Amino acid sequence: MELDHCQGDEGHWMPSHRSRKYKPSQLAKLNPVEKSKYLFYEKPTKEAKQAKNSALKRVRQEIRQRNAEAENLRRIQIEKQQLERHNNLIGQLKAAEARNRIRLLRIRYNNIRSSELEQMVTYQPTSLRAVRLQALVPPRNPHQLSKQDSLQKNERQRVEEIIDDENLSTVKRDLTCI
């Protein structure tokens, strides 16, 4: 059988033997290669069209389902990342609040401590005892001693004068009238 090329009804290329219409008995007599070539250009039957359409529906549905699963997985991953970022931010905020509370507690403790020390020094019966108590009380931060003299020149002279006074003549107080 000779295969020539020609144009079909719809303007598509098809072999020349396409113009021949085979009856089912003739089609059965063709060898498998010629039969497949002939059937390739034949219009599909209703059953074949229905099978093709149902297969396409299943494939499309499977693709939609896979895309939905992938989208759902991507959305879940984004939500997890956002939740992790949110939890990290909350943790940082809580840590900052805790540091601030600790800082305020330290400041309050140091203020109360210094006011109590000032009160203890103020209520000493003699100024000599007050100076001695002030000298014996450790500074606020024992690890960091001040290298500068906190007293001014005239205050320093007065303190040295009080410490050197053995008779307590300069600092004698009479607390009986209080």
PDB file of C-alpha atoms in Angstrom:
ATOM      1  CA  MET A   1       0.000   0.000   0.000  1.00  0.00           C
ATOM      2  CA  GLU A   2       1.405   3.320  -1.033  1.00  0.00           C
ATOM      3  CA  LEU A   3       1.254   6.220   1.434  1.00  0.00           C
ATOM      4  CA  ASP A   4       0.884   9.626  -0.204  1.00  0.00           C
ATOM      5  CA  HIS A   5       0.415  12.825   1.716  1.00  0.00           C
ATOM      6  CA  CYS A   6      -2.617  15.103   1.280  1.00  0.00           C
ATOM      7  CA  GLN A   7      -4.795  17.672   3.110  1.00  0.00           C
ATOM      8  CA  GLY A   8      -7.758  16.499   5.200  1.00  0.00           C
ATOM      9  CA  ASP A   9     -11.211  18.021   5.806  1.00  0.00           C
ATOM     10  CA  GLU A  10      -9.971  20.304   8.594  1.00  0.00           C
ATOM     11  CA  GLY A  11      -6.843  21.476   6.792  1.00  0.00           C
ATOM     12  CA  HIS A  12      -4.505  19.145   8.724  1.00  0.00           C
ATOM     13  CA  TRP A  13      -1.965  16.920   7.111  1.00  0.00           C
ATOM     14  CA  MET A  14      -2.925  13.288   6.738  1.00  0.00           C
ATOM     15  CA  PRO A  15      -1.742  10.402   4.679  1.00  0.00           C
ATOM     16  CA  SER A  16      -3.395   9.697   1.338  1.00  0.00           C
ATOM     17  CA  HIS A  17      -4.764   6.356   2.452  1.00  0.00           C
ATOM     18  CA  ARG A  18      -6.932   8.322   4.874  1.00  0.00           C
ATOM     19  CA  SER A  19      -9.258   9.102   2.036  1.00  0.00           C
ATOM     20  CA  ARG A  20     -10.129   5.446   1.854  1.00  0.00           C
ATOM     21  CA  LYS A  21     -12.717   4.177   4.244  1.00  0.00           C
ATOM     22  CA  TYR A  22     -12.053   0.669   5.479  1.00  0.00           C
ATOM     23  CA  LYS A  23     -14.799  -1.553   6.671  1.00  0.00           C
ATOM     24  CA  PRO A  24     -14.217  -3.361   9.961  1.00  0.00           C
ATOM     25  CA  SER A  25     -13.571  -6.625   8.114  1.00  0.00           C
ATOM     26  CA  GLN A  26     -10.949  -4.940   5.888  1.00  0.00           C
ATOM     27  CA  LEU A  27      -9.431  -3.191   8.922  1.00  0.00           C
ATOM     28  CA  ALA A  28      -8.992  -6.536  10.644  1.00  0.00           C
ATOM     29  CA  LYS A  29      -7.026  -7.862   7.655  1.00  0.00           C
ATOM     30  CA  LEU A  30      -4.463  -5.020   7.729  1.00  0.00           C
ATOM     31  CA  ASN A  31      -1.118  -5.652   9.344  1.00  0.00           C
ATOM     32  CA  PRO A  32      -0.696  -3.957  12.771  1.00  0.00           C
ATOM     33  CA  VAL A  33       1.512  -1.108  11.478  1.00  0.00           C
ATOM     34  CA  GLU A  34      -0.916  -0.111   8.725  1.00  0.00           C
ATOM     35  CA  LYS A  35      -3.855  -0.554  11.080  1.00  0.00           C
ATOM     36  CA  SER A  36      -2.298   1.743  13.708  1.00  0.00           C
ATOM     37  CA  LYS A  37      -1.453   4.328  11.053  1.00  0.00           C
ATOM     38  CA  TYR A  38      -4.995   4.246   9.745  1.00  0.00           C
ATOM     39  CA  LEU A  39      -6.582   4.430  13.196  1.00  0.00           C
ATOM     40  CA  PHE A  40      -4.256   7.254  14.207  1.00  0.00           C
ATOM     41  CA  TYR A  41      -6.050   9.610  11.813  1.00  0.00           C
ATOM     42  CA  GLU A  42      -9.550   8.282  12.423  1.00  0.00           C
ATOM     43  CA  LYS A  43     -11.888  10.226  14.669  1.00  0.00           C
ATOM     44  CA  PRO A  44     -12.174   8.551  18.052  1.00  0.00           C
ATOM     45  CA  THR A  45     -15.297   6.653  19.002  1.00  0.00           C
ATOM     46  CA  LYS A  46     -17.708   7.835  21.708  1.00  0.00           C
ATOM     47  CA  GLU A  47     -16.292   5.361  24.192  1.00  0.00           C
ATOM     48  CA  ALA A  48     -12.750   6.508  23.462  1.00  0.00           C
ATOM     49  CA  LYS A  49     -13.768  10.168  23.827  1.00  0.00           C
ATOM     50  CA  GLN A  50     -15.512   9.426  27.118  1.00  0.00           C
ATOM     51  CA  ALA A  51     -12.536   7.457  28.388  1.00  0.00           C
ATOM     52  CA  LYS A  52     -10.189  10.258  27.332  1.00  0.00           C
ATOM     53  CA  ASN A  53     -12.381  12.921  28.992  1.00  0.00           C
ATOM     54  CA  SER A  54     -12.722  10.918  32.211  1.00  0.00           C
ATOM     55  CA  ALA A  55      -8.957  10.348  32.274  1.00  0.00           C
ATOM     56  CA  LEU A  56      -8.351  14.075  31.719  1.00  0.00           C
ATOM     57  CA  LYS A  57     -10.801  14.865  34.537  1.00  0.00           C
ATOM     58  CA  ARG A  58      -8.969  12.496  36.875  1.00  0.00           C
ATOM     59  CA  VAL A  59      -5.597  13.984  35.902  1.00  0.00           C
ATOM     60  CA  ARG A  60      -6.857  17.557  36.366  1.00  0.00           C
ATOM     61  CA  GLN A  61      -8.412  16.648  39.691  1.00  0.00           C
ATOM     62  CA  GLU A  62      -5.159  15.006  40.802  1.00  0.00           C
ATOM     63  CA  ILE A  63      -3.183  18.087  39.712  1.00  0.00           C
ATOM     64  CA  ARG A  64      -5.615  20.375  41.567  1.00  0.00           C
ATOM     65  CA  GLN A  65      -5.348  18.190  44.654  1.00  0.00           C
ATOM     66  CA  ARG A  66      -1.536  18.168  44.533  1.00  0.00           C
ATOM     67  CA  ASN A  67      -1.464  21.946  44.009  1.00  0.00           C
ATOM     68  CA  ALA A  68      -3.859  22.400  46.937  1.00  0.00           C
ATOM     69  CA  GLU A  69      -1.684  20.156  49.119  1.00  0.00           C
ATOM     70  CA  ALA A  70       1.455  22.043  48.093  1.00  0.00           C
ATOM     71  CA  GLU A  71      -0.264  25.389  48.756  1.00  0.00           C
ATOM     72  CA  ASN A  72      -1.499  24.140  52.110  1.00  0.00           C
ATOM     73  CA  LEU A  73       1.990  22.916  53.010  1.00  0.00           C
ATOM     74  CA  ARG A  74       3.515  26.233  51.931  1.00  0.00           C
ATOM     75  CA  ARG A  75       0.916  28.156  53.971  1.00  0.00           C
ATOM     76  CA  ILE A  76       1.607  25.982  57.019  1.00  0.00           C
ATOM     77  CA  GLN A  77       5.365  26.582  56.673  1.00  0.00           C
ATOM     78  CA  ILE A  78       4.802  30.345  56.393  1.00  0.00           C
ATOM     79  CA  GLU A  79       2.555  30.267  59.477  1.00  0.00           C
ATOM     80  CA  LYS A  80       5.213  28.293  61.373  1.00  0.00           C
ATOM     81  CA  GLN A  81       7.879  30.819  60.395  1.00  0.00           C
ATOM     82  CA  GLN A  82       5.650  33.715  61.429  1.00  0.00           C
ATOM     83  CA  LEU A  83       4.814  31.991  64.721  1.00  0.00           C
ATOM     84  CA  GLU A  84       8.509  31.319  65.365  1.00  0.00           C
ATOM     85  CA  ARG A  85       9.356  34.958  64.577  1.00  0.00           C
ATOM     86  CA  HIS A  86       6.511  36.119  66.837  1.00  0.00           C
ATOM     87  CA  ASN A  87       7.636  33.846  69.691  1.00  0.00           C
ATOM     88  CA  ASN A  88      11.210  35.074  69.275  1.00  0.00           C
ATOM     89  CA  LEU A  89      10.046  38.685  69.435  1.00  0.00           C
ATOM     90  CA  ILE A  90       7.883  37.970  72.494  1.00  0.00           C
ATOM     91  CA  GLY A  91      10.873  36.301  74.167  1.00  0.00           C
ATOM     92  CA  GLN A  92      13.079  39.297  73.456  1.00  0.00           C
ATOM     93  CA  LEU A  93      10.430  41.666  74.819  1.00  0.00           C
ATOM     94  CA  LYS A  94      10.004  39.594  77.982  1.00  0.00           C
ATOM     95  CA  ALA A  95      13.768  39.475  78.477  1.00  0.00           C
ATOM     96  CA  ALA A  96      13.983  43.268  78.052  1.00  0.00           C
ATOM     97  CA  GLU A  97      11.157  43.759  80.556  1.00  0.00           C
ATOM     98  CA  ALA A  98      12.889  41.440  83.038  1.00  0.00           C
ATOM     99  CA  ARG A  99      16.191  43.316  82.617  1.00  0.00           C
ATOM    100  CA  ASN A 100      14.379  46.613  83.181  1.00  0.00           C
ATOM    101  CA  ARG A 101      12.669  45.270  86.325  1.00  0.00           C
ATOM    102  CA  ILE A 102      16.012  44.038  87.680  1.00  0.00           C
ATOM    103  CA  ARG A 103      17.631  47.397  86.882  1.00  0.00           C
ATOM    104  CA  LEU A 104      14.842  49.261  88.695  1.00  0.00           C
ATOM    105  CA  LEU A 105      15.122  46.918  91.685  1.00  0.00           C
ATOM    106  CA  ARG A 106      18.883  47.536  91.870  1.00  0.00           C
ATOM    107  CA  ILE A 107      18.382  51.281  91.677  1.00  0.00           C
ATOM    108  CA  ARG A 108      15.708  51.152  94.389  1.00  0.00           C
ATOM    109  CA  TYR A 109      17.868  48.922  96.586  1.00  0.00           C
ATOM    110  CA  ASN A 110      20.883  51.210  96.202  1.00  0.00           C
ATOM    111  CA  ASN A 111      18.783  54.309  96.952  1.00  0.00           C
ATOM    112  CA  ILE A 112      17.286  52.723 100.071  1.00  0.00           C
ATOM    113  CA  ARG A 113      20.705  51.485 101.193  1.00  0.00           C
ATOM    114  CA  SER A 114      22.341  54.869 100.713  1.00  0.00           C
ATOM    115  CA  SER A 115      19.497  56.679 102.500  1.00  0.00           C
ATOM    116  CA  GLU A 116      19.732  54.232 105.427  1.00  0.00           C
ATOM    117  CA  LEU A 117      23.508  54.701 105.607  1.00  0.00           C
ATOM    118  CA  GLU A 118      23.096  58.477 105.543  1.00  0.00           C
ATOM    119  CA  GLN A 119      20.515  58.198 108.315  1.00  0.00           C
ATOM    120  CA  MET A 120      22.807  55.966 110.399  1.00  0.00           C
ATOM    121  CA  VAL A 121      25.689  58.411 109.972  1.00  0.00           C
ATOM    122  CA  THR A 122      23.433  61.356 110.809  1.00  0.00           C
ATOM    123  CA  TYR A 123      22.161  59.810 114.050  1.00  0.00           C
ATOM    124  CA  GLN A 124      25.572  58.963 115.482  1.00  0.00           C
ATOM    125  CA  PRO A 125      26.054  60.593 118.915  1.00  0.00           C
ATOM    126  CA  THR A 126      29.379  62.139 117.968  1.00  0.00           C
ATOM    127  CA  SER A 127      30.784  63.289 114.694  1.00  0.00           C
ATOM    128  CA  LEU A 128      33.870  61.133 115.294  1.00  0.00           C
ATOM    129  CA  ARG A 129      31.690  58.035 115.375  1.00  0.00           C
ATOM    130  CA  ALA A 130      29.890  59.299 112.290  1.00  0.00           C
ATOM    131  CA  VAL A 131      33.159  59.718 110.376  1.00  0.00           C
ATOM    132  CA  ARG A 132      34.402  56.326 111.547  1.00  0.00           C
ATOM    133  CA  LEU A 133      31.142  54.654 110.513  1.00  0.00           C
ATOM    134  CA  GLN A 134      31.298  56.340 107.146  1.00  0.00           C
ATOM    135  CA  ALA A 135      34.878  55.163 106.691  1.00  0.00           C
ATOM    136  CA  LEU A 136      34.018  51.591 107.713  1.00  0.00           C
ATOM    137  CA  VAL A 137      30.940  51.263 105.515  1.00  0.00           C
ATOM    138  CA  PRO A 138      31.926  49.768 102.175  1.00  0.00           C
ATOM    139  CA  PRO A 139      31.317  51.814  99.049  1.00  0.00           C
ATOM    140  CA  ARG A 140      28.252  51.101  96.872  1.00  0.00           C
ATOM    141  CA  ASN A 141      30.139  48.889  94.458  1.00  0.00           C
ATOM    142  CA  PRO A 142      32.977  47.047  96.275  1.00  0.00           C
ATOM    143  CA  HIS A 143      34.589  46.009  92.960  1.00  0.00           C
ATOM    144  CA  GLN A 144      34.921  49.547  91.766  1.00  0.00           C
ATOM    145  CA  LEU A 145      36.632  51.911  94.162  1.00  0.00           C
ATOM    146  CA  SER A 146      36.552  55.564  93.356  1.00  0.00           C
ATOM    147  CA  LYS A 147      39.988  56.917  92.497  1.00  0.00           C
ATOM    148  CA  GLN A 148      38.863  60.482  92.978  1.00  0.00           C
ATOM    149  CA  ASP A 149      38.405  62.103  96.323  1.00  0.00           C
ATOM    150  CA  SER A 150      34.697  62.663  96.912  1.00  0.00           C
ATOM    151  CA  LEU A 151      35.357  65.331  99.532  1.00  0.00           C
ATOM    152  CA  GLN A 152      36.216  68.912  98.723  1.00  0.00           C
ATOM    153  CA  LYS A 153      39.309  70.560 100.176  1.00  0.00           C
ATOM    154  CA  ASN A 154      37.571  72.260 103.129  1.00  0.00           C
ATOM    155  CA  GLU A 155      35.519  69.093 103.875  1.00  0.00           C
ATOM    156  CA  ARG A 156      38.700  67.014 103.835  1.00  0.00           C
ATOM    157  CA  GLN A 157      40.377  69.410 106.318  1.00  0.00           C
ATOM    158  CA  ARG A 158      37.337  69.245 108.605  1.00  0.00           C
ATOM    159  CA  VAL A 159      37.338  65.417 108.558  1.00  0.00           C
ATOM    160  CA  GLU A 160      41.060  65.258 109.316  1.00  0.00           C
ATOM    161  CA  GLU A 161      40.586  67.771 112.121  1.00  0.00           C
ATOM    162  CA  ILE A 162      37.796  65.652 113.654  1.00  0.00           C
ATOM    163  CA  ILE A 163      39.806  62.445 113.379  1.00  0.00           C
ATOM    164  CA  ASP A 164      42.893  64.027 114.939  1.00  0.00           C
ATOM    165  CA  ASP A 165      40.885  65.493 117.862  1.00  0.00           C
ATOM    166  CA  GLU A 166      41.476  63.118 120.754  1.00  0.00           C
ATOM    167  CA  ASN A 167      39.659  65.216 123.357  1.00  0.00           C
ATOM    168  CA  LEU A 168      36.529  65.465 121.198  1.00  0.00           C
ATOM    169  CA  SER A 169      36.476  69.197 121.837  1.00  0.00           C
ATOM    170  CA  THR A 170      35.476  70.083 118.279  1.00  0.00           C
ATOM    171  CA  VAL A 171      32.659  67.570 117.942  1.00  0.00           C
ATOM    172  CA  LYS A 172      31.251  67.174 121.426  1.00  0.00           C
ATOM    173  CA  ARG A 173      27.470  67.106 121.291  1.00  0.00           C
ATOM    174  CA  ASP A 174      24.994  67.380 124.009  1.00  0.00           C
ATOM    175  CA  LEU A 175      22.125  65.114 123.080  1.00  0.00           C
ATOM    176  CA  THR A 176      20.343  65.238 126.459  1.00  0.00           C
ATOM    177  CA  CYS A 177      18.142  68.144 125.411  1.00  0.00           C
ATOM    178  CA  ILE A 178      16.651  66.295 122.443  1.00  0.00           C
TER     179      ILE A 178
END
